[in-house]
Amino acid sequence: MSVQERKERERSVRERLIVATARELAEQQGWDAVTTRRLAECIEYSQPVLYSHFRGKREIIGAVALEGATEMAAAMRAATAAADGPRARVMALARAYLDFAARHPAVYDAIFQLDGGLAYAQEDTPEPLKDAFAALLESLAEVAGDGVHPGLFTELFWASLHGLATLTRSRRLLPEDAEQRVELLVDRLIVL
């Protein structure tokens, strides 16, 4: 291995460490606890080393968002792959989405609430974000209904899931009614 290859590998390892540490801190204490000074202390590198990877917290949030979007897409695809039939796939998709949001609130915020400097719904949208939307579209396109644009239907369904995730987490909805909400959403929005 050349010196250059070793340096690139070490740089990649440090970058993954920064992202993983930011994510862990955010999940444990919230995004306000994630500062470049605190990250530098946690990973035992100087702030200049951290800044050689990311220009600041915004870029770190963006990196967490991209990693999280990849994980969310995989979770939704895994859930829908095991489901039999369109309604079951949509139910599995909704449950997987809401479960991801509940289990990884800081990552969910990085993807959908915080400014990570990422472009959404544009040509230069990063591939992991496009793929997360595609994971939704794959199951929802088949139930959008005649004459309904699948992408628009997916946006509406996604917005509904996001609202449920956000309102449930902020305790504005009763948690014991969560399953009924998902069933109602699926039954009222999909055309079979």
mmCIF file with all atom_site columns, N, CA and C in Angstrom, residues 90-91 93-95 97 136 140 143 151-164 182 185-187 189-190:
data_model
loop_
_atom_site.group_PDB
_atom_site.id
_atom_site.type_symbol
_atom_site.label_atom_id
_atom_site.label_alt_id
_atom_site.label_comp_id
_atom_site.label_asym_id
_atom_site.label_entity_id
_atom_site.label_seq_id
_atom_site.pdbx_PDB_ins_code
_atom_site.Cartn_x
_atom_site.Cartn_y
_atom_site.Cartn_z
_atom_site.occupancy
_atom_site.B_iso_or_equiv
_atom_site.pdbx_formal_charge
_atom_site.auth_seq_id
_atom_site.auth_comp_id
_atom_site.auth_asym_id
_atom_site.auth_atom_id
_atom_site.pdbx_PDB_model_num
ATOM 1  N N  . VAL A 1 90  ? -47.833 -1.438 1.424  1.00 0.00 ? 90  VAL A N  1
ATOM 2  C CA . VAL A 1 90  ? -47.968 -0.047 1.876  1.00 0.00 ? 90  VAL A CA 1
ATOM 3  C C  . VAL A 1 90  ? -48.009 0.019  3.403  1.00 0.00 ? 90  VAL A C  1
ATOM 4  N N  . MET A 1 91  ? -48.686 -0.916 4.035  1.00 0.00 ? 91  MET A N  1
ATOM 5  C CA . MET A 1 91  ? -48.696 -0.958 5.502  1.00 0.00 ? 91  MET A CA 1
ATOM 6  C C  . MET A 1 91  ? -47.277 -1.174 6.034  1.00 0.00 ? 91  MET A C  1
ATOM 7  N N  . LEU A 1 93  ? -44.485 -0.489 4.543  1.00 0.00 ? 93  LEU A N  1
ATOM 8  C CA . LEU A 1 93  ? -43.725 0.725  4.239  1.00 0.00 ? 93  LEU A CA 1
ATOM 9  C C  . LEU A 1 93  ? -43.986 1.792  5.298  1.00 0.00 ? 93  LEU A C  1
ATOM 10 N N  . ALA A 1 94  ? -45.249 2.036  5.599  1.00 0.00 ? 94  ALA A N  1
ATOM 11 C CA . ALA A 1 94  ? -45.610 3.057  6.590  1.00 0.00 ? 94  ALA A CA 1
ATOM 12 C C  . ALA A 1 94  ? -45.042 2.712  7.959  1.00 0.00 ? 94  ALA A C  1
ATOM 13 N N  . ARG A 1 95  ? -45.169 1.473  8.351  1.00 0.00 ? 95  ARG A N  1
ATOM 14 C CA . ARG A 1 95  ? -44.644 1.055  9.659  1.00 0.00 ? 95  ARG A CA 1
ATOM 15 C C  . ARG A 1 95  ? -43.124 1.201  9.714  1.00 0.00 ? 95  ARG A C  1
ATOM 16 N N  . TYR A 1 97  ? -41.218 3.222  7.971  1.00 0.00 ? 97  TYR A N  1
ATOM 17 C CA . TYR A 1 97  ? -40.896 4.654  7.987  1.00 0.00 ? 97  TYR A CA 1
ATOM 18 C C  . TYR A 1 97  ? -41.063 5.216  9.397  1.00 0.00 ? 97  TYR A C  1
ATOM 19 N N  . LEU A 1 136 ? -39.941 4.792  -1.322 1.00 0.00 ? 136 LEU A N  1
ATOM 20 C CA . LEU A 1 136 ? -41.366 5.077  -1.087 1.00 0.00 ? 136 LEU A CA 1
ATOM 21 C C  . LEU A 1 136 ? -42.162 4.846  -2.373 1.00 0.00 ? 136 LEU A C  1
ATOM 22 N N  . LEU A 1 140 ? -45.667 2.726  -3.550 1.00 0.00 ? 140 LEU A N  1
ATOM 23 C CA . LEU A 1 140 ? -46.838 3.595  -3.646 1.00 0.00 ? 140 LEU A CA 1
ATOM 24 C C  . LEU A 1 140 ? -47.320 3.811  -5.076 1.00 0.00 ? 140 LEU A C  1
ATOM 25 N N  . VAL A 1 143 ? -50.349 1.828  -6.132 1.00 0.00 ? 143 VAL A N  1
ATOM 26 C CA . VAL A 1 143 ? -51.640 2.074  -5.464 1.00 0.00 ? 143 VAL A CA 1
ATOM 27 C C  . VAL A 1 143 ? -52.111 3.513  -5.615 1.00 0.00 ? 143 VAL A C  1
ATOM 28 N N  . GLY A 1 151 ? -45.647 10.136 -8.496 1.00 0.00 ? 151 GLY A N  1
ATOM 29 C CA . GLY A 1 151 ? -44.736 10.963 -7.704 1.00 0.00 ? 151 GLY A CA 1
ATOM 30 C C  . GLY A 1 151 ? -45.479 11.903 -6.772 1.00 0.00 ? 151 GLY A C  1
ATOM 31 N N  . LEU A 1 152 ? -46.549 12.512 -7.268 1.00 0.00 ? 152 LEU A N  1
ATOM 32 C CA . LEU A 1 152 ? -47.344 13.403 -6.413 1.00 0.00 ? 152 LEU A CA 1
ATOM 33 C C  . LEU A 1 152 ? -48.040 12.631 -5.305 1.00 0.00 ? 152 LEU A C  1
ATOM 34 N N  . PHE A 1 153 ? -48.550 11.450 -5.644 1.00 0.00 ? 153 PHE A N  1
ATOM 35 C CA . PHE A 1 153 ? -49.185 10.621 -4.626 1.00 0.00 ? 153 PHE A CA 1
ATOM 36 C C  . PHE A 1 153 ? -48.166 10.241 -3.552 1.00 0.00 ? 153 PHE A C  1
ATOM 37 N N  . THR A 1 154 ? -46.960 9.886  -3.976 1.00 0.00 ? 154 THR A N  1
ATOM 38 C CA . THR A 1 154 ? -45.906 9.523  -3.038 1.00 0.00 ? 154 THR A CA 1
ATOM 39 C C  . THR A 1 154 ? -45.569 10.707 -2.130 1.00 0.00 ? 154 THR A C  1
ATOM 40 N N  . GLU A 1 155 ? -45.496 11.911 -2.696 1.00 0.00 ? 155 GLU A N  1
ATOM 41 C CA . GLU A 1 155 ? -45.239 13.096 -1.877 1.00 0.00 ? 155 GLU A CA 1
ATOM 42 C C  . GLU A 1 155 ? -46.330 13.300 -0.831 1.00 0.00 ? 155 GLU A C  1
ATOM 43 N N  . LEU A 1 156 ? -47.579 13.109 -1.221 1.00 0.00 ? 156 LEU A N  1
ATOM 44 C CA . LEU A 1 156 ? -48.691 13.271 -0.284 1.00 0.00 ? 156 LEU A CA 1
ATOM 45 C C  . LEU A 1 156 ? -48.625 12.219 0.828  1.00 0.00 ? 156 LEU A C  1
ATOM 46 N N  . PHE A 1 157 ? -48.370 10.987 0.470  1.00 0.00 ? 157 PHE A N  1
ATOM 47 C CA . PHE A 1 157 ? -48.280 9.913  1.460  1.00 0.00 ? 157 PHE A CA 1
ATOM 48 C C  . PHE A 1 157 ? -47.089 10.158 2.392  1.00 0.00 ? 157 PHE A C  1
ATOM 49 N N  . TRP A 1 158 ? -45.971 10.545 1.813  1.00 0.00 ? 158 TRP A N  1
ATOM 50 C CA . TRP A 1 158 ? -44.769 10.849 2.592  1.00 0.00 ? 158 TRP A CA 1
ATOM 51 C C  . TRP A 1 158 ? -45.051 11.995 3.561  1.00 0.00 ? 158 TRP A C  1
ATOM 52 N N  . ALA A 1 159 ? -45.703 13.048 3.091  1.00 0.00 ? 159 ALA A N  1
ATOM 53 C CA . ALA A 1 159 ? -46.035 14.175 3.959  1.00 0.00 ? 159 ALA A CA 1
ATOM 54 C C  . ALA A 1 159 ? -46.921 13.721 5.121  1.00 0.00 ? 159 ALA A C  1
ATOM 55 N N  . SER A 1 160 ? -47.828 12.814 4.845  1.00 0.00 ? 160 SER A N  1
ATOM 56 C CA . SER A 1 160 ? -48.686 12.281 5.903  1.00 0.00 ? 160 SER A CA 1
ATOM 57 C C  . SER A 1 160 ? -47.864 11.495 6.926  1.00 0.00 ? 160 SER A C  1
ATOM 58 N N  . LEU A 1 161 ? -46.959 10.658 6.444  1.00 0.00 ? 161 LEU A N  1
ATOM 59 C CA . LEU A 1 161 ? -46.095 9.905  7.357  1.00 0.00 ? 161 LEU A CA 1
ATOM 60 C C  . LEU A 1 161 ? -45.210 10.838 8.176  1.00 0.00 ? 161 LEU A C  1
ATOM 61 N N  . HIS A 1 162 ? -44.681 11.844 7.523  1.00 0.00 ? 162 HIS A N  1
ATOM 62 C CA . HIS A 1 162 ? -43.824 12.809 8.230  1.00 0.00 ? 162 HIS A CA 1
ATOM 63 C C  . HIS A 1 162 ? -44.629 13.525 9.318  1.00 0.00 ? 162 HIS A C  1
ATOM 64 N N  . GLY A 1 163 ? -45.842 13.902 8.991  1.00 0.00 ? 163 GLY A N  1
ATOM 65 C CA . GLY A 1 163 ? -46.692 14.546 9.990  1.00 0.00 ? 163 GLY A CA 1
ATOM 66 C C  . GLY A 1 163 ? -46.965 13.626 11.168 1.00 0.00 ? 163 GLY A C  1
ATOM 67 N N  . LEU A 1 164 ? -47.269 12.372 10.877 1.00 0.00 ? 164 LEU A N  1
ATOM 68 C CA . LEU A 1 164 ? -47.503 11.411 11.955 1.00 0.00 ? 164 LEU A CA 1
ATOM 69 C C  . LEU A 1 164 ? -46.247 11.227 12.813 1.00 0.00 ? 164 LEU A C  1
ATOM 70 N N  . VAL A 1 182 ? -52.205 4.532  11.078 1.00 0.00 ? 182 VAL A N  1
ATOM 71 C CA . VAL A 1 182 ? -51.567 3.961  9.889  1.00 0.00 ? 182 VAL A CA 1
ATOM 72 C C  . VAL A 1 182 ? -52.604 3.228  9.049  1.00 0.00 ? 182 VAL A C  1
ATOM 73 N N  . LEU A 1 185 ? -54.851 5.782  7.338  1.00 0.00 ? 185 LEU A N  1
ATOM 74 C CA . LEU A 1 185 ? -54.116 6.443  6.255  1.00 0.00 ? 185 LEU A CA 1
ATOM 75 C C  . LEU A 1 185 ? -54.057 5.550  5.023  1.00 0.00 ? 185 LEU A C  1
ATOM 76 N N  . VAL A 1 186 ? -53.671 4.309  5.222  1.00 0.00 ? 186 VAL A N  1
ATOM 77 C CA . VAL A 1 186 ? -53.546 3.382  4.094  1.00 0.00 ? 186 VAL A CA 1
ATOM 78 C C  . VAL A 1 186 ? -54.908 3.125  3.457  1.00 0.00 ? 186 VAL A C  1
ATOM 79 N N  . ASP A 1 187 ? -55.909 2.846  4.277  1.00 0.00 ? 187 ASP A N  1
ATOM 80 C CA . ASP A 1 187 ? -57.229 2.532  3.735  1.00 0.00 ? 187 ASP A CA 1
ATOM 81 C C  . ASP A 1 187 ? -57.887 3.699  3.020  1.00 0.00 ? 187 ASP A C  1
ATOM 82 N N  . LEU A 1 189 ? -56.220 6.407  1.592  1.00 0.00 ? 189 LEU A N  1
ATOM 83 C CA . LEU A 1 189 ? -55.445 7.004  0.504  1.00 0.00 ? 189 LEU A CA 1
ATOM 84 C C  . LEU A 1 189 ? -55.180 6.068  -0.665 1.00 0.00 ? 189 LEU A C  1
ATOM 85 N N  . ILE A 1 190 ? -55.157 4.772  -0.417 1.00 0.00 ? 190 ILE A N  1
ATOM 86 C CA . ILE A 1 190 ? -54.825 3.905  -1.535 1.00 0.00 ? 190 ILE A CA 1
ATOM 87 C C  . ILE A 1 190 ? -56.087 3.409  -2.236 1.00 0.00 ? 190 ILE A C  1
#
